[in-house]
Each structure stands twice: as structure tokens, then as C-alpha cells.
Amino acid sequence: MYINGEWLELEKTFAVFNPTNGQQIGEVADGTQQHAASAIAAAGAALPDWSASTAYERSALLYRAHQMMMQRQRQLAELMTAEQGKPLKAAMNEVKYAADFLLWFAEEAKRIYGETIPSARSDQRFLVHKQAVGVVAAVTPWNYPISMLTRKIAPALAAGCSVVLKPAEATPLCAMAVFEILHEVGIPAGVANLVTAADPAPIGQEFCNNPTVRKLTFTGSTAVGKRLAQDAAPQLKRVSMELGGHAPFIVFDDADPVHAAKGVSLVKFLNTGQACISPNRIFVQRSIADTFIDTLQQRIEKMRAGDGMDPANSIGPLVNQSAVDKVERQVQDALAAGATLHSGGKRLLDNGLDQGFFYAPTLLSGVTPEMLIYREETFGPVAPVITFDNEDDVLAMANDTSYGLAAYIYTQNLSRAMRTFEGLQFGIIGINDINPTSAAAPFGGMKESGLGREGAREGIEEYLETKLGGFSI
Ligand code: NAD
């Protein structure tokens, strides 16, 4: 743990395992509610000086952190592959994406503008000023164990907030590596604090109940996010929530089905399907469905699962046994209800993969609304194909979910692209594009996928209060 500028070692620790082979790769401090309280106290004590520092000073530190993260790109990526399991190439991309947030918010720090507003009274002046919200408590997931941290820490620090972060219990080593960078570049003691813990609940309670915390920012499941938002409500803390998704991927019959299938094969199996923006329901117009399914099947059958350190492997493990169980349950349920299995559909146990949590990349067709996979986020390597007949039907089906994070459309028809873009109730929409994300673009969900946006110009607003001055002259 890193509290008030110092690394703390505790007698009580918990082990960290490599999900590829089950081997222990580290042991980290098992923090308690008391540790969360002292980290919050340190952040509270550091806040006045940090929020009074100039935007240029904060920006310079974030620039340095960006540079150091890029210098350590390979080292951080190797750690991520060992701790989280994604292939090294994907881990390298994630470190770059994580560093992008440090750079973006180093720049945004200098653009925290206020405004003056004309008054109806000749003796009055209105001045709108932006200032740091205060102490921020942050909770992050394991699936993107470095970029989800910088997406919160960078704008918070840029805005002049101090932070206490609790990473996921599966990936604390990546979080420690990020905080080593913050320490080395000279972020002042108490401004950024890290509390690792095997049991997240007491830390979450402290984050919600401690009055020094003025903002809670969370990325993770919708169930936990709702609970924390409720617990933060009595003190009316500001909250940002980046929650689960159930992304529709819609392929219209005027799109090239081969190109679209290639797109799905690239985005669906990224991080073994463990992404909140992973396509979870693939809607294909009936007349092109066969070509689409054949192409996707061919591409899936070329994928190789295994240790992410071997560049031949593009499919890493799932995070743990319960993730494998969830995927198995959804696939079995779909098959029992009449879906067709084209590829995969089983755990991978040969060649030592039984030591980790591997599930074969899977393609199902004939998926219907009664099946679990049609309703629940999968978070695994399963591509469920649903055929549709017309635009109105598919829009209704795509929106028939409580989630509203990402969606994808493939079409060559501009009017249809625009109509569908406008009609989809999702926060991020890729139009003939499988990667509609960037540090410069607002990321976040509608409906039960979240509150607020991360990245972009909006990202820093989440950490700023608006203060009005009415001056009588
Ligand atoms: P999770 O909700 O179980 O865990 C996320 C974090 O919350 C972890 O740090 C965990 O320790 C913590 N947590 C769990 N219970 C808590 C409690 N009672 N109090 C405080 N903290 C608690 O989710 P997960 O399984 O780790 O992550 C997967 C989920 O995250 C998926 O639903 C995915 O869609 C979502 N996700 C969303 C985004 C996004 O930006 N919208 C990004 C990545 C992941």
C-alpha cells in the first residue's frame, strides 16, 4: 500500500496469481478499513496545497508520469500479461492507452477555464470559477488494470483533487507499478494513495461513509456500482459510474459481411471478451447471415489460446473459475434452448491449459431473447449471432436491455447509419468502426451502464465544482 508518500508493508498479505497457469506471482498488503481511513486523512491533509498549486505545476508532473510510463511500456506490459493474462501485444496497447490519459489531462489541466456572465444589473458582475471537488475515492476493475486507473487518477490530479484508490484484488501489482511512477515523478505525499485489500467491502464502506471524501468514482459491475452509489447518497457525494455493458453489434445487409465478420472477430475476442464494450449480441440481417457466420467461424478456428507471452497466442485466460462457470452456464443454456454451436463451446484443458482458466472462442447462431446470453453480460469469448429482418426490429431488439454502454453498426448507407446512430440508446457507438475509444473521446454509458464520462474534455469536469461569484461594484 502507498499512503502519504510511503510504501507500507503489512504482516497480513494476500497472494496474487497468474490466471494462465495458477502460479503465485506476488503477495501484497491486505489493507483494512483503518488503512482506508488513514489514506483518506492523508489525502485530506494534502488537498489544500495540491489544489492551490498551479495548473502548470500539476501538468508538468503528469507529463513526467506519461514519459515514465512509456519508458516502462514493455516492463508494465509483461507484468500485466502475468497478472491479468492478456497477450503481450494487447498489454503493450493498454499501457499506451493508459499513458495517453496522463498526457491528455496534463494538457487539459491548463484549460480549466471559468467564464464571466453579463448581468442585468449595471452594478453587478458574475464570475464563474472552477475548482477541485476535493478528496476523490476511486475503485477500479481487473480487466484493464492500468488504463482504468489513469483514466481516473490523471483528471483528478489535473483538476487539483487528491486521490485514494482501491484496485481490484486480482490485479494489485499493476496498480502498485502505476503508483511507483507517481512516486518517482514527485507527486507530493498524500496526493495519491493506494489501498490494496483482499476484501473490498470495508474499504468501499469507508469511501462512502467518510465525510472527507467528496467524490466517488467507480468502474466495475453494475451490481456493485449501484450499491456504492446508494451508500454514497446519504452524504450526497458526487459519483461517477462506469459499469457493465451488453453491446449490440448490428450488421445490415448493405455492409460487406466478410469485413464485418473480421471486425467482430477482432473486437469480440479482445481481452478474451472481458471488456465492458465487448459485442455481446451480434445482430446480422438474414440475407447475409450465412456468409457472415462462415467467415467468423473460419477466423475463430485460427485463434490460438495460451500464455500471452507467446506471440502466437491471441486468446488469454479468463480471470477466475467463476468467470469460466458463467460462460459455461450461458453456452449450455443457449444450446439447450436450441442455439447452434459452430465453434468452441468448451473449456480448454489440453497442453497445460487446465492449469489456467481457458475457454475456447465460441460461435453460436440462432440465439433468441429467451436465452440468458441474450440478456446477461457474458464477459467471455462467446459470439452469439441473432438474425433480423428489418431496421425497426433490430433497433428495438438492440435497445431492449437495461444496459447502454457501447454499440456498433455496420452499413454503407449513410441515412441508415445516421438513423441508427440517433436511435440507439448507448453512450459510445462505432459506425463501421470497432474501436471508438481514445483519451480524447468521452467514454461512458447511458441507462444502467453508468453516470458521467471519462476521458475527453468531459473527463476533467467530473472532478470540478462550479462556483459562482456575484460581485456588486
Ligand atoms: P466488480 O464490480 O466485481 O469489481 C470492480 C471493483 O469493485 C473491484 O476493485 C472490486 O474489488 C470492487 N468491489 C467489489 N465489491 C465491492 C464493495 N462491496 N465495495 C467496494 N468495492 C467493491 O467487477 P469486476 O468483475 O471486477 O469487473 C467487471 C465489470 O466491470 C464488468 O461488468 C464490466 O463491464 C465492468 N467494466 C466497466 C467498464 C466501463 O468503463 N464501463 C470498464 C471495465 C469494466
Short mmCIF file of C-alpha atoms in Angstrom, two decimals, residues 1 72 208 336 367:
data_model
loop_
_atom_site.label_atom_id
_atom_site.label_comp_id
_atom_site.label_asym_id
_atom_site.label_seq_id
_atom_site.Cartn_x
_atom_site.Cartn_y
_atom_site.Cartn_z
CA MET A 1 0.00 0.00 0.00
CA ARG A 72 8.41 1.35 -18.93
CA CYS A 208 -18.84 6.02 1.13
CA ALA A 336 -30.45 -26.38 -24.50
CA VAL A 367 -29.75 -17.07 -30.37
#
